[in-house]
Amino acid sequence: LLQIDFEDVIAEPEGTHSFDGIWKASFTTFTVTKYWFYRLLSAIFGIPMALIWGIYFAILSFLHIWAVVPCIRSYLIEIQCISRVYSICIHTFCDPLFEAIGKMFSSIRATVRKEI
């Protein structure tokens, strides 16, 4: 929740304060104005905005439930077959090749000498 207080908006630094009467009057004016304008704006725009946001989230939920999730699940089901074939091909052709290259290079020893 957004909570805005008078001190957040009108922040007089320490050591610099207006007269107490001015401070109290401005505090009261700010607080009452904020309170009543919020109520007025809520009364005017609250119901239309609630209607708009309700329709928006209903459409969003409908699309998610009836379009997005089924598409993703069907894609995962269809790609599973391709994934298995791809895995078999990789293990059949690449594993022996990389194992042979690894055995070829496993006997190489490197030493570093520092000559002065």
Short mmCIF file of C-alpha atoms in Angstrom, two decimals:
data_model
loop_
_atom_site.label_atom_id
_atom_site.label_comp_id
_atom_site.label_asym_id
_atom_site.label_seq_id
_atom_site.Cartn_x
_atom_site.Cartn_y
_atom_site.Cartn_z
CA LEU A 1 0.00 0.00 0.00
CA LEU A 2 1.08 3.52 -0.71
CA GLN A 3 1.11 5.67 2.40
CA ILE A 4 2.09 9.31 1.90
CA ASP A 5 2.33 11.47 4.98
CA PHE A 6 2.73 15.21 5.29
CA GLU A 7 6.36 14.85 6.37
CA ASP A 8 7.12 12.90 3.16
CA VAL A 9 5.95 15.81 1.01
CA ILE A 10 6.78 18.90 3.07
CA ALA A 11 10.07 18.13 4.77
CA GLU A 12 11.59 21.06 6.57
CA PRO A 13 15.18 20.33 7.54
CA GLU A 14 16.25 20.21 11.17
CA GLY A 15 16.85 23.69 12.51
CA THR A 16 14.60 25.37 9.94
CA HIS A 17 10.94 25.33 10.90
CA SER A 18 8.12 27.72 10.20
CA PHE A 19 5.85 29.08 12.90
CA ASP A 20 3.87 26.44 14.76
CA GLY A 21 0.56 27.91 13.61
CA ILE A 22 1.63 27.83 9.97
CA TRP A 23 2.90 24.26 10.35
CA LYS A 24 -0.35 23.07 11.96
CA ALA A 25 -2.52 24.86 9.40
CA SER A 26 -0.55 23.49 6.45
CA PHE A 27 -0.58 20.00 7.98
CA THR A 28 -4.34 20.15 8.47
CA THR A 29 -4.91 21.54 4.96
CA PHE A 30 -2.74 18.84 3.38
CA THR A 31 -4.34 16.00 5.35
CA VAL A 32 -7.94 17.09 4.80
CA THR A 33 -7.38 17.85 1.09
CA LYS A 34 -5.72 14.47 0.51
CA TYR A 35 -8.50 12.67 2.40
CA TRP A 36 -11.41 14.34 0.59
CA PHE A 37 -9.88 14.32 -2.90
CA TYR A 38 -9.15 10.63 -2.54
CA ARG A 39 -12.80 10.05 -1.58
CA LEU A 40 -14.03 12.23 -4.43
CA LEU A 41 -11.82 10.53 -7.02
CA SER A 42 -12.79 7.10 -5.66
CA ALA A 43 -16.48 8.01 -5.92
CA ILE A 44 -16.11 9.26 -9.51
CA PHE A 45 -13.62 6.78 -10.96
CA GLY A 46 -13.74 3.81 -8.56
CA ILE A 47 -16.60 1.86 -10.12
CA PRO A 48 -15.55 2.44 -13.77
CA MET A 49 -11.94 1.49 -13.00
CA ALA A 50 -13.09 -1.60 -11.08
CA LEU A 51 -15.17 -2.57 -14.11
CA ILE A 52 -12.25 -2.04 -16.51
CA TRP A 53 -9.78 -3.96 -14.32
CA GLY A 54 -12.33 -6.75 -13.77
CA ILE A 55 -12.81 -7.17 -17.52
CA TYR A 56 -9.04 -7.04 -18.13
CA PHE A 57 -8.22 -9.73 -15.55
CA ALA A 58 -11.14 -11.88 -16.71
CA ILE A 59 -9.80 -11.79 -20.28
CA LEU A 60 -6.27 -12.45 -19.03
CA SER A 61 -7.43 -15.44 -16.95
CA PHE A 62 -9.52 -16.80 -19.81
CA LEU A 63 -6.61 -16.63 -22.26
CA HIS A 64 -4.21 -18.18 -19.77
CA ILE A 65 -6.55 -21.06 -18.91
CA TRP A 66 -7.94 -21.79 -22.38
CA ALA A 67 -5.09 -20.79 -24.72
CA VAL A 68 -1.64 -20.36 -23.19
CA VAL A 69 -1.42 -23.40 -20.89
CA PRO A 70 -2.91 -25.88 -23.44
CA CYS A 71 -0.52 -24.61 -26.14
CA ILE A 72 2.49 -24.98 -23.87
CA ARG A 73 1.44 -28.45 -22.72
CA SER A 74 0.78 -29.69 -26.26
CA TYR A 75 4.14 -28.29 -27.37
CA LEU A 76 5.91 -30.13 -24.53
CA ILE A 77 4.14 -33.38 -25.44
CA GLU A 78 5.05 -33.05 -29.13
CA ILE A 79 8.65 -31.99 -28.50
CA GLN A 80 9.24 -34.94 -26.15
CA CYS A 81 9.41 -37.38 -29.11
CA ILE A 82 11.87 -35.13 -30.95
CA SER A 83 13.90 -34.78 -27.78
CA ARG A 84 14.30 -38.54 -27.44
CA VAL A 85 15.35 -38.95 -31.08
CA TYR A 86 17.84 -36.08 -30.75
CA SER A 87 19.27 -37.58 -27.55
CA ILE A 88 19.73 -40.98 -29.20
CA CYS A 89 21.50 -39.37 -32.20
CA ILE A 90 23.84 -37.37 -29.96
CA HIS A 91 24.71 -40.41 -27.84
CA THR A 92 25.17 -42.58 -30.95
CA PHE A 93 27.40 -40.26 -32.98
CA CYS A 94 28.97 -37.71 -30.65
CA ASP A 95 29.76 -39.78 -27.55
CA PRO A 96 32.15 -42.18 -29.34
CA LEU A 97 33.82 -39.29 -31.19
CA PHE A 98 34.41 -37.25 -28.05
CA GLU A 99 35.53 -40.33 -26.12
CA ALA A 100 38.11 -41.13 -28.83
CA ILE A 101 39.37 -37.52 -28.89
CA GLY A 102 39.57 -37.55 -25.10
CA LYS A 103 41.66 -40.72 -25.11
CA MET A 104 43.96 -39.25 -27.79
CA PHE A 105 44.65 -36.12 -25.78
CA SER A 106 44.71 -37.77 -22.34
CA SER A 107 48.34 -38.89 -22.77
CA ILE A 108 49.62 -35.38 -23.52
CA ARG A 109 51.55 -33.86 -20.64
CA ALA A 110 52.47 -30.21 -20.53
CA THR A 111 55.16 -28.73 -18.33
CA VAL A 112 56.07 -25.10 -17.90
CA ARG A 113 59.67 -24.08 -17.22
CA LYS A 114 60.80 -20.69 -16.23
CA GLU A 115 64.29 -19.90 -17.45
CA ILE A 116 66.23 -17.13 -15.87
#
